[in-house]
Short mmCIF file of C-alpha atoms in Angstrom, two decimals:
data_model
loop_
_atom_site.label_atom_id
_atom_site.label_comp_id
_atom_site.label_asym_id
_atom_site.label_seq_id
_atom_site.Cartn_x
_atom_site.Cartn_y
_atom_site.Cartn_z
CA UNK M 1003 5.08 -46.27 -11.03
CA UNK M 1004 8.33 -46.27 -11.93
CA UNK M 1005 7.84 -43.30 -13.70
CA UNK M 1006 6.43 -42.00 -10.86
CA UNK M 1007 9.63 -41.70 -9.41
CA UNK M 1008 12.36 -41.37 -12.81
CA UNK M 1009 10.82 -38.59 -13.96
CA UNK M 1010 11.32 -36.15 -10.62
CA UNK M 1011 14.60 -35.08 -10.87
CA UNK M 1012 13.61 -33.24 -14.37
CA UNK M 1013 10.39 -31.59 -12.18
CA UNK M 1014 12.45 -30.36 -9.48
CA UNK M 1015 15.11 -28.79 -12.14
CA UNK M 1016 11.87 -27.33 -14.00
CA UNK M 1017 10.41 -25.90 -10.38
CA UNK M 1018 13.22 -24.07 -10.67
CA UNK M 1019 12.44 -22.33 -13.18
CA UNK M 1020 8.77 -22.19 -12.26
CA UNK M 1021 10.05 -20.26 -9.87
CA UNK M 1022 12.38 -18.12 -10.55
CA UNK M 1023 9.92 -16.86 -12.96
CA UNK M 1024 6.74 -16.43 -10.59
CA UNK M 1025 9.17 -14.88 -8.51
CA UNK M 1026 11.36 -12.24 -9.91
CA UNK M 1027 8.83 -11.57 -12.51
CA UNK M 1028 5.52 -10.77 -9.89
CA UNK M 1029 7.89 -9.30 -7.23
CA UNK M 1030 8.65 -6.83 -11.10
CA UNK M 1031 4.74 -7.09 -11.50
CA UNK M 1032 3.88 -5.64 -8.31
CA UNK M 1033 5.77 -2.21 -9.59
CA UNK M 1034 4.47 -2.02 -12.36
CA UNK M 1035 0.66 -2.71 -10.93
CA UNK M 1036 1.51 -0.20 -8.16
CA UNK M 1037 2.34 2.49 -10.41
CA UNK M 1038 -0.45 1.62 -13.34
CA UNK M 1039 -2.57 1.50 -10.28
CA UNK M 1040 -1.99 5.12 -8.94
CA UNK M 1041 -1.88 5.63 -12.72
CA UNK M 1042 -5.40 5.00 -13.75
CA UNK M 1043 -6.58 6.93 -10.55
CA UNK M 1044 -4.83 9.75 -11.62
CA UNK M 1045 -6.16 13.32 -12.29
CA UNK M 1046 -3.73 14.26 -15.59
CA UNK M 1047 -5.76 11.85 -18.11
CA UNK M 1048 -2.99 11.24 -20.17
CA UNK M 1049 -1.43 9.16 -17.40
CA UNK M 1050 -5.38 7.68 -16.66
CA UNK M 1051 -5.87 7.03 -20.65
CA UNK M 1052 -1.96 5.06 -20.94
CA UNK M 1053 -3.25 3.15 -17.45
CA UNK M 1054 -6.03 2.07 -18.81
CA UNK M 1055 -4.86 1.31 -22.30
CA UNK M 1056 -1.86 -0.79 -20.22
CA UNK M 1057 -4.63 -2.81 -18.46
CA UNK M 1058 -6.84 -3.28 -20.61
CA UNK M 1059 -4.79 -4.42 -24.15
CA UNK M 1060 -2.92 -6.90 -21.64
CA UNK M 1061 -6.14 -8.61 -20.18
CA UNK M 1062 -7.80 -8.50 -22.73
CA UNK M 1063 -5.17 -10.69 -24.27
CA UNK M 1064 -3.47 -14.37 -23.45
CA UNK M 1065 -0.75 -14.10 -21.65
CA UNK M 1066 0.35 -17.27 -24.24
CA UNK M 1067 -0.23 -14.81 -26.84
CA UNK M 1068 1.48 -12.53 -24.43
CA UNK M 1069 4.55 -14.80 -23.99
CA UNK M 1070 5.03 -15.51 -28.24
CA UNK M 1071 5.04 -11.63 -28.83
CA UNK M 1072 7.45 -11.53 -26.67
CA UNK M 1073 9.61 -14.57 -27.00
CA UNK M 1074 8.82 -14.06 -31.24
CA UNK M 1075 7.45 -11.22 -32.47
CA UNK M 1076 9.82 -8.29 -29.94
CA UNK M 1077 12.66 -10.42 -31.09
CA UNK M 1078 11.88 -10.21 -35.06
CA UNK M 1079 10.74 -6.66 -33.90
CA UNK M 1080 13.89 -5.94 -32.61
CA UNK M 1081 15.81 -8.24 -34.04
CA UNK M 1082 17.72 -9.76 -30.40
CA UNK M 1083 17.77 -12.36 -29.09
CA UNK M 1084 16.04 -12.96 -26.30
CA UNK M 1085 16.69 -15.09 -23.49
CA UNK M 1086 14.13 -17.17 -22.95
CA UNK M 1087 13.50 -16.85 -18.88
CA UNK M 1088 14.15 -12.98 -19.64
CA UNK M 1089 10.69 -13.40 -22.21
CA UNK M 1090 9.31 -15.37 -19.09
CA UNK M 1091 9.79 -12.72 -16.50
CA UNK M 1092 8.84 -10.18 -18.68
CA UNK M 1093 5.65 -12.07 -20.19
CA UNK M 1094 5.05 -12.87 -15.77
CA UNK M 1095 5.37 -9.16 -14.70
CA UNK M 1096 3.19 -7.47 -17.83
CA UNK M 1097 1.19 -9.36 -17.50
CA UNK M 1098 0.00 -9.61 -13.60
CA UNK M 1099 1.13 -6.01 -13.60
CA UNK M 1100 -1.94 -5.47 -15.32
CA UNK M 1101 -4.27 -7.81 -12.79
CA UNK M 1102 -2.87 -6.50 -9.67
CA UNK M 1103 -2.77 -2.22 -10.60
CA UNK M 1104 -6.42 -3.29 -10.97
CA UNK M 1105 -6.01 -4.92 -7.47
CA UNK M 1106 -3.74 -1.66 -6.60
CA UNK M 1107 -6.61 0.63 -7.91
CA UNK M 1108 -9.02 -1.05 -5.68
CA UNK M 1109 -7.23 -0.70 -2.90
CA UNK M 1110 -6.61 2.90 -2.36
CA UNK M 1111 -9.96 3.11 -3.49
CA UNK M 1112 -11.10 1.39 -0.19
CA UNK M 1113 -9.60 3.64 2.01
CA UNK M 1114 -11.89 6.25 3.72
CA UNK M 1115 -12.41 9.61 2.14
CA UNK M 1116 -12.10 10.81 4.94
CA UNK M 1117 -8.16 10.07 5.68
CA UNK M 1118 -7.32 11.37 2.51
CA UNK M 1119 -8.57 14.66 3.78
CA UNK M 1120 -7.23 14.91 8.30
CA UNK M 1121 -4.69 13.37 5.67
CA UNK M 1122 -3.91 17.05 3.50
CA UNK M 1123 -6.02 18.76 6.86
CA UNK M 1124 -2.09 18.11 8.41
CA UNK M 1125 -0.48 20.02 6.34
CA UNK M 1126 1.34 17.13 3.82
CA UNK M 1127 1.46 16.90 -0.04
CA UNK M 1128 -0.55 14.69 -1.71
CA UNK M 1129 2.00 12.33 -2.55
CA UNK M 1130 2.94 12.56 1.47
CA UNK M 1131 -0.93 11.51 2.31
CA UNK M 1132 -0.22 8.23 -0.72
CA UNK M 1133 2.60 7.11 1.56
CA UNK M 1134 2.17 7.40 5.32
CA UNK M 1135 -1.48 7.20 5.45
CA UNK M 1136 -3.24 6.14 2.29
CA UNK M 1137 -0.60 2.83 1.36
CA UNK M 1138 0.68 1.58 4.64
CA UNK M 1139 -3.62 1.20 4.81
CA UNK M 1140 -4.42 -0.09 1.30
CA UNK M 1141 -1.33 -2.51 1.18
CA UNK M 1142 -3.30 -4.71 4.12
CA UNK M 1143 -5.76 -4.70 2.37
CA UNK M 1144 -4.20 -5.66 -1.04
CA UNK M 1145 -2.60 -8.69 0.82
CA UNK M 1146 -5.01 -11.84 0.09
CA UNK M 1147 -5.58 -10.37 -4.18
CA UNK M 1148 -1.88 -10.38 -4.51
CA UNK M 1149 -1.39 -13.63 -2.89
CA UNK M 1150 -4.39 -14.71 -5.25
CA UNK M 1151 -2.48 -13.58 -8.59
CA UNK M 1152 0.82 -15.49 -7.20
CA UNK M 1153 -0.82 -18.40 -7.06
CA UNK M 1154 -2.29 -17.55 -10.97
CA UNK M 1155 0.88 -16.47 -12.33
CA UNK M 1156 2.66 -19.59 -10.89
CA UNK M 1157 -0.02 -21.80 -12.69
CA UNK M 1158 0.71 -19.96 -16.27
CA UNK M 1159 4.31 -20.49 -16.90
CA UNK M 1160 3.19 -23.54 -17.39
CA UNK M 1161 1.75 -21.26 -20.82
CA UNK M 1162 5.39 -20.68 -21.00
CA UNK M 1163 7.16 -23.79 -21.94
CA UNK M 1164 5.34 -23.10 -25.25
CA UNK M 1165 7.98 -22.06 -26.08
CA UNK M 1166 9.62 -24.18 -24.52
CA UNK M 1167 11.59 -22.51 -20.95
CA UNK M 1168 11.97 -25.03 -18.83
CA UNK M 1169 9.65 -24.70 -16.04
CA UNK M 1170 8.13 -27.78 -14.80
CA UNK M 1171 5.29 -28.72 -17.34
CA UNK M 1172 8.15 -28.43 -19.57
CA UNK M 1173 9.93 -30.79 -18.05
CA UNK M 1174 7.63 -32.62 -18.22
CA UNK M 1175 6.30 -32.63 -20.86
CA UNK M 1176 10.27 -33.66 -21.76
CA UNK M 1177 10.04 -36.63 -20.02
CA UNK M 1178 6.81 -37.71 -21.97
CA UNK M 1179 8.51 -37.56 -25.21
CA UNK M 1180 11.55 -40.29 -23.98
CA UNK M 1181 10.02 -42.59 -22.13
CA UNK M 1182 6.83 -43.34 -24.56
CA UNK M 1183 4.12 -43.04 -21.47
CA UNK M 1184 2.22 -40.33 -20.12
CA UNK M 1185 -0.13 -41.19 -16.83
CA UNK M 1186 2.33 -40.63 -14.24
CA UNK M 1187 4.70 -38.33 -15.10
CA UNK M 1188 1.61 -35.19 -15.95
CA UNK M 1189 0.04 -37.23 -12.41
CA UNK M 1190 3.61 -35.75 -11.07
CA UNK M 1191 2.99 -32.48 -12.98
CA UNK M 1192 -0.38 -31.62 -10.99
CA UNK M 1193 1.25 -32.52 -8.10
CA UNK M 1194 4.36 -30.72 -7.67
CA UNK M 1195 1.97 -27.34 -7.91
CA UNK M 1196 -0.47 -28.62 -5.83
CA UNK M 1197 2.53 -29.08 -3.82
CA UNK M 1198 2.64 -25.16 -4.28
CA UNK M 1199 -0.02 -23.53 -4.30
CA UNK M 1200 -2.36 -25.46 -1.44
CA UNK M 1201 0.64 -24.23 1.01
CA UNK M 1202 0.35 -20.85 -0.68
CA UNK M 1203 -3.40 -20.96 0.15
CA UNK M 1204 -2.65 -21.98 2.85
CA UNK M 1205 -0.50 -18.95 4.59
CA UNK M 1206 -2.65 -16.80 2.57
CA UNK M 1207 -5.88 -17.46 4.85
CA UNK M 1208 -3.54 -17.56 8.18
CA UNK M 1209 -1.73 -13.62 7.47
CA UNK M 1210 -5.44 -13.22 5.88
CA UNK M 1211 -6.74 -13.98 9.24
CA UNK M 1212 -3.69 -12.33 10.92
CA UNK M 1213 -4.58 -8.96 10.06
CA UNK M 1214 -8.09 -9.33 10.27
CA UNK M 1215 -9.20 -8.32 6.19
CA UNK B 190 -6.65 37.02 10.80
CA UNK B 191 -9.78 35.70 8.18
CA UNK B 192 -12.00 37.42 5.53
CA UNK B 193 -14.67 35.89 3.65
CA UNK B 194 -15.41 37.81 0.46
CA UNK B 195 -18.22 37.05 -1.12
CA UNK B 196 -17.63 32.94 -1.03
CA UNK B 197 -19.62 31.29 -3.50
CA UNK B 198 -18.79 26.93 -3.89
CA UNK B 199 -21.46 24.88 -6.46
CA UNK B 200 -21.33 21.40 -7.18
CA UNK B 201 -22.03 20.37 -10.51
CA UNK B 202 -25.17 22.63 -10.51
CA UNK B 203 -26.45 22.45 -7.15
CA UNK B 204 -24.65 26.46 -5.92
CA UNK B 205 -23.88 25.34 -1.83
CA UNK B 206 -22.38 28.71 -0.77
CA UNK B 207 -23.52 31.66 -2.23
CA UNK B 208 -22.03 34.38 -1.53
CA UNK B 209 -20.98 34.38 2.16
CA UNK B 210 -18.40 36.92 3.46
CA UNK B 211 -17.58 37.21 7.08
CA UNK B 212 -14.37 38.46 9.12
CA UNK B 213 -13.21 36.40 11.77
CA UNK B 214 -11.16 38.37 14.26
CA UNK B 215 -8.05 37.08 16.06
CA UNK B 216 -8.94 35.03 19.13
CA UNK B 217 -12.93 35.09 18.70
CA UNK B 218 -14.79 31.64 18.77
CA UNK B 219 -17.24 32.00 15.81
CA UNK B 220 -19.84 29.02 16.05
CA UNK B 221 -21.58 27.94 13.22
CA UNK B 222 -24.85 26.48 13.60
CA UNK B 223 -27.76 25.74 10.94
CA UNK B 224 -30.09 23.17 9.11
CA UNK B 225 -27.97 20.07 7.62
CA UNK B 226 -28.02 20.97 3.81
CA UNK B 227 -26.97 25.20 4.26
CA UNK B 228 -23.89 24.57 3.32
CA UNK B 229 -22.23 25.35 7.13
CA UNK B 230 -19.70 22.11 6.95
CA UNK B 231 -18.25 23.48 3.15
CA UNK B 232 -18.20 27.10 3.43
CA UNK B 233 -15.72 26.03 6.59
CA UNK B 234 -14.20 22.47 4.38
CA UNK B 235 -13.88 26.14 2.48
CA UNK B 236 -11.85 27.64 4.60
CA UNK B 237 -8.94 25.29 4.84
CA UNK B 238 -9.02 24.84 0.57
CA UNK B 239 -10.86 21.13 1.89
CA UNK B 240 -13.22 21.78 -1.32
CA UNK B 241 -12.16 24.57 -4.30
CA UNK B 242 -13.44 27.63 -4.20
CA UNK B 243 -15.81 28.25 -7.70
CA UNK B 244 -15.91 32.03 -6.71
CA UNK B 245 -14.81 34.89 -4.39
CA UNK B 246 -11.91 35.07 -1.72
CA UNK B 247 -10.90 34.06 1.84
CA UNK B 248 -8.07 35.77 2.87
CA UNK B 249 -6.20 34.49 6.75
CA UNK B 250 -2.86 36.52 8.23
CA UNK B 251 -3.04 38.55 5.48
CA UNK B 252 -2.21 35.46 2.55
CA UNK B 253 -4.81 35.20 -0.36
CA UNK B 254 -5.65 31.68 -0.04
CA UNK B 255 -7.79 31.17 -2.81
CA UNK B 256 -4.82 32.72 -5.11
CA UNK B 257 -4.19 30.03 -7.41
CA UNK B 258 -0.39 30.18 -6.38
CA UNK B 259 -0.89 29.90 -3.26
CA UNK B 260 1.24 26.99 -1.32
CA UNK B 261 -1.50 24.73 -0.96
CA UNK B 262 -0.44 22.26 2.03
CA UNK B 263 1.09 24.56 3.91
CA UNK B 264 -1.71 27.13 4.09
CA UNK B 265 -3.50 24.04 5.69
CA UNK B 266 -0.59 23.05 8.33
CA UNK B 267 -1.70 26.84 9.76
CA UNK B 268 -5.25 25.78 9.36
CA UNK B 269 -6.34 22.52 11.96
CA UNK B 270 -9.11 21.25 11.38
CA UNK B 271 -11.19 18.31 13.55
CA UNK B 272 -13.60 16.46 11.17
CA UNK B 273 -16.64 15.03 12.63
CA UNK B 274 -15.49 10.58 12.18
CA UNK B 275 -12.72 12.11 13.37
CA UNK B 276 -10.03 10.58 10.83
CA UNK B 277 -7.72 9.02 13.19
CA UNK B 278 -5.19 6.99 11.52
CA UNK B 279 -5.85 3.68 12.18
CA UNK B 280 -2.91 2.40 11.39
CA UNK B 281 -0.53 4.29 13.54
CA UNK B 282 -0.49 4.78 16.98
CA UNK B 283 -2.02 7.62 19.32
CA UNK B 284 2.00 9.10 19.51
CA UNK B 285 2.22 8.12 15.93
CA UNK B 286 -0.92 10.10 14.96
CA UNK B 287 -0.13 13.12 16.64
CA UNK B 288 3.71 13.34 15.55
CA UNK B 289 2.92 12.34 11.98
CA UNK B 290 2.98 16.29 11.07
CA UNK B 291 5.37 18.19 12.98
CA UNK B 292 8.20 15.18 11.75
CA UNK B 293 7.07 15.77 8.38
CA UNK B 294 5.33 18.87 7.75
CA UNK B 295 7.21 21.17 10.43
CA UNK B 296 10.60 19.28 10.17
CA UNK B 297 10.57 18.27 13.52
CA UNK B 298 12.78 15.23 15.13
CA UNK B 299 11.44 12.81 16.17
CA UNK B 300 12.12 13.08 19.64
CA UNK B 301 10.75 17.25 19.73
CA UNK B 302 7.61 16.65 18.31
CA UNK B 303 6.57 13.57 20.44
CA UNK B 304 7.16 15.97 23.57
CA UNK B 305 5.30 18.07 22.16
CA UNK B 306 2.59 15.73 21.91
CA UNK B 307 3.21 14.35 24.71
CA UNK B 308 2.31 18.23 26.87
CA UNK B 309 -1.12 17.82 24.09
CA UNK B 310 -1.89 14.78 25.57
CA UNK B 311 -1.94 15.55 29.12
CA UNK B 312 -3.30 18.77 28.51
CA UNK B 313 -6.43 16.69 27.24
CA UNK B 314 -5.99 13.83 29.59
CA UNK B 315 -4.76 10.63 28.23
CA UNK B 316 -1.65 10.74 29.01
CA UNK B 317 -1.89 7.73 29.05
CA UNK B 318 -3.05 6.22 26.25
CA UNK B 319 0.54 7.11 23.98
CA UNK B 320 0.75 3.62 22.79
CA UNK B 321 -2.53 2.63 22.18
CA UNK B 322 -4.04 2.65 18.40
CA UNK B 323 -7.14 4.21 17.85
CA UNK B 324 -8.94 1.43 17.66
CA UNK B 325 -9.40 0.73 21.49
CA UNK B 326 -10.87 4.44 22.05
CA UNK B 327 -13.97 5.70 22.58
CA UNK B 328 -15.17 8.00 20.03
CA UNK B 329 -14.79 11.09 23.03
CA UNK B 330 -10.94 9.32 23.22
CA UNK B 331 -10.56 9.93 19.07
CA UNK B 332 -12.00 12.96 18.85
CA UNK B 333 -9.47 14.51 22.31
CA UNK B 334 -6.67 12.50 19.59
CA UNK B 335 -7.38 14.04 16.73
CA UNK B 336 -7.75 16.90 18.40
CA UNK B 337 -4.47 16.97 19.39
CA UNK B 338 -2.89 16.21 16.30
CA UNK B 339 -4.33 19.61 15.06
CA UNK B 340 -2.99 21.40 17.50
CA UNK B 341 0.18 19.73 17.63
CA UNK B 342 1.01 21.90 13.97
CA UNK B 343 1.11 25.06 16.37
CA UNK B 344 -2.33 25.69 14.09
CA UNK B 345 -2.64 30.01 13.52
CA UNK B 346 -6.74 28.65 13.68
CA UNK B 347 -8.99 25.72 14.34
CA UNK B 348 -11.62 24.42 12.50
CA UNK B 349 -14.10 22.18 13.90
CA UNK B 350 -16.06 20.21 11.57
CA UNK B 351 -19.19 18.54 13.65
CA UNK B 352 -17.17 17.29 16.24
CA UNK B 353 -19.84 15.87 18.65
CA UNK B 354 -21.74 15.05 16.44
CA UNK B 355 -20.94 11.05 16.01
CA UNK B 356 -20.11 10.80 19.74
CA UNK B 357 -22.71 8.86 22.30
CA UNK B 358 -24.17 11.51 24.29
CA UNK B 359 -22.79 10.59 27.61
CA UNK B 360 -18.83 11.61 25.42
CA UNK B 361 -19.83 14.55 24.38
CA UNK B 362 -18.75 16.59 27.34
CA UNK B 363 -15.20 15.49 27.65
CA UNK B 364 -14.77 17.46 23.95
CA UNK B 365 -16.70 20.31 24.61
CA UNK B 366 -14.54 20.37 28.22
CA UNK B 367 -11.16 20.38 26.15
CA UNK B 368 -12.87 22.52 22.98
CA UNK B 369 -14.14 25.39 26.44
CA UNK B 370 -9.93 25.54 27.27
CA UNK B 371 -8.91 25.89 24.14
CA UNK B 372 -10.96 28.84 23.43
CA UNK B 373 -10.06 29.77 26.90
CA UNK B 374 -6.23 30.26 25.37
CA UNK B 375 -7.18 32.43 23.49
CA UNK B 376 -7.56 29.82 19.90
CA UNK B 377 -8.99 31.54 16.81
CA UNK B 378 -11.60 28.96 16.27
CA UNK B 379 -14.84 28.51 14.12
CA UNK B 380 -16.93 25.75 15.03
CA UNK B 381 -20.23 24.34 13.19
CA UNK B 382 -21.99 22.75 15.92
CA UNK B 383 -25.65 21.41 17.08
CA UNK B 384 -24.33 22.34 20.62
CA UNK B 385 -25.91 25.64 21.35
CA UNK B 386 -25.36 25.67 24.77
CA UNK B 387 -21.58 25.21 23.92
CA UNK B 388 -22.20 28.15 21.35
CA UNK B 389 -24.07 29.99 23.92
CA UNK B 390 -21.50 29.62 26.63
CA UNK B 391 -18.67 29.59 24.47
CA UNK B 392 -19.05 31.60 21.89
CA UNK B 393 -18.42 34.90 21.34
CA UNK B 394 -20.58 35.07 18.24
CA UNK B 395 -23.45 32.80 16.14
CA UNK B 396 -23.54 33.20 12.51
CA UNK B 397 -26.42 30.80 10.77
CA UNK B 398 -25.78 29.96 7.74
CA UNK B 399 -30.00 29.09 6.06
CA UNK B 400 -29.41 28.22 1.54
CA UNK B 401 -25.93 28.56 1.49
CA UNK B 402 -26.72 32.66 2.66
CA UNK B 403 -25.36 34.18 6.48
CA UNK B 404 -28.86 34.72 7.29
CA UNK B 405 -28.32 35.56 10.92
CA UNK B 406 -25.38 36.36 12.83
CA UNK B 407 -24.82 38.38 16.51
CA UNK B 408 -23.70 37.39 19.58
CA UNK B 409 -24.96 34.42 21.16
CA UNK B 410 -27.00 35.23 23.79
CA UNK B 411 -29.35 38.01 21.92
CA UNK B 412 -29.27 35.39 18.72
CA UNK B 413 -31.12 32.37 21.23
CA UNK B 414 -33.57 34.85 23.23
CA UNK B 415 -34.53 36.68 20.29
CA UNK B 416 -32.95 35.35 16.16
CA UNK B 417 -34.69 38.00 14.10
CA UNK B 418 -35.47 36.37 10.98
CA UNK B 419 -38.53 33.77 11.57
CA UNK B 420 -35.88 30.49 9.39
CA UNK B 421 -34.05 31.00 12.87
CA UNK B 422 -37.00 30.84 14.85
CA UNK B 423 -38.16 27.78 13.01
CA UNK B 424 -34.35 26.71 13.51
CA UNK B 425 -34.48 27.14 17.19
CA UNK B 426 -38.00 25.61 17.39
CA UNK B 427 -36.91 22.70 15.72
CA UNK B 428 -34.04 21.61 17.58
CA UNK B 429 -34.00 23.15 21.60
#
């Protein structure tokens, strides 16, 4: 019982990093995903293939490999010393970006063809039609899967304990190594994740209901 | 106003339009009729380049729109289009649906665009609906908003693609009434329709398209009372 209390300060320290990496990473991932998703709908073969290759490579490799590749591999290749948190944010951004690209593509494709034609017919350019007509409608439909991706990415940050970035799991692990006890610290680690993911799911469901999607 | 010369359109191997030539004059109301799959909607959609033309040429008001160098959005801004399924923007209010084009394409101020939009809504009898979303409108109301949206661009010509086909029968009249007013005001109109009553009453000319060609055309009264081709006879026999 004492370890449940004692591990708390460690985990509270870790949760800051978990949040930082997830929020910044997914936000950047959304930007990447928006471009890559629209790129996969592009008429230009080059853009289509670039975006498709990106999505396939990321979806086809484990995120643990991706973080090790970015943190150790790229640092080695480029001879730079990437900060652990920065590397983690990049990894989440690139990883979530690939999944979000598919969410964006699906969202845009789900919009009725008549909406594109209506935009065209009043003389809007393709870009204006996308921005004023399609995107707002597609974004609404993207919210549930985006929320899901946020939760997935949040859990994925636990893998970054592999590069010793001080997120929740790493902190829990550090505690076990010092205290030589495992059950209670890891239980609390799990509780910490649930304390975020369950409310997030509930909020998401409420938003979905309000948006009527 | 509109000159179409030897217009061909294929989807893959399937040739839908097999050489259509026609001239539509200013202030003329032309009704396009024909069986489903005849190519009449495709013909209409070529007129504002919603369909890419395979070969042939279309000239609107002296500008060859089928020229590759044409600024396509600019052409479309001058050609109003009304769709069978309305295609209103569901995330925008009625007023916003109408003002989007004038503000973004014609660079009108919001005030100016809203003033025009309100006048149009008044004309189609929907002055009280400006702040509602399309979802709360009936089909007939939606189509009247869609007509206003197209008119707000101050187009040179209005295209109608089966504007009443998706409506419940009791709502057809209100849309046709708006179109009749529009015709009276001197708008050039091309209307793909199954409403033979409208064609007869409002149309200056009827074009009968079948299997991708203009089979017969002329004065509505004459065509309906005395159809020349066997195809038109059987078509009229089926629908009248």
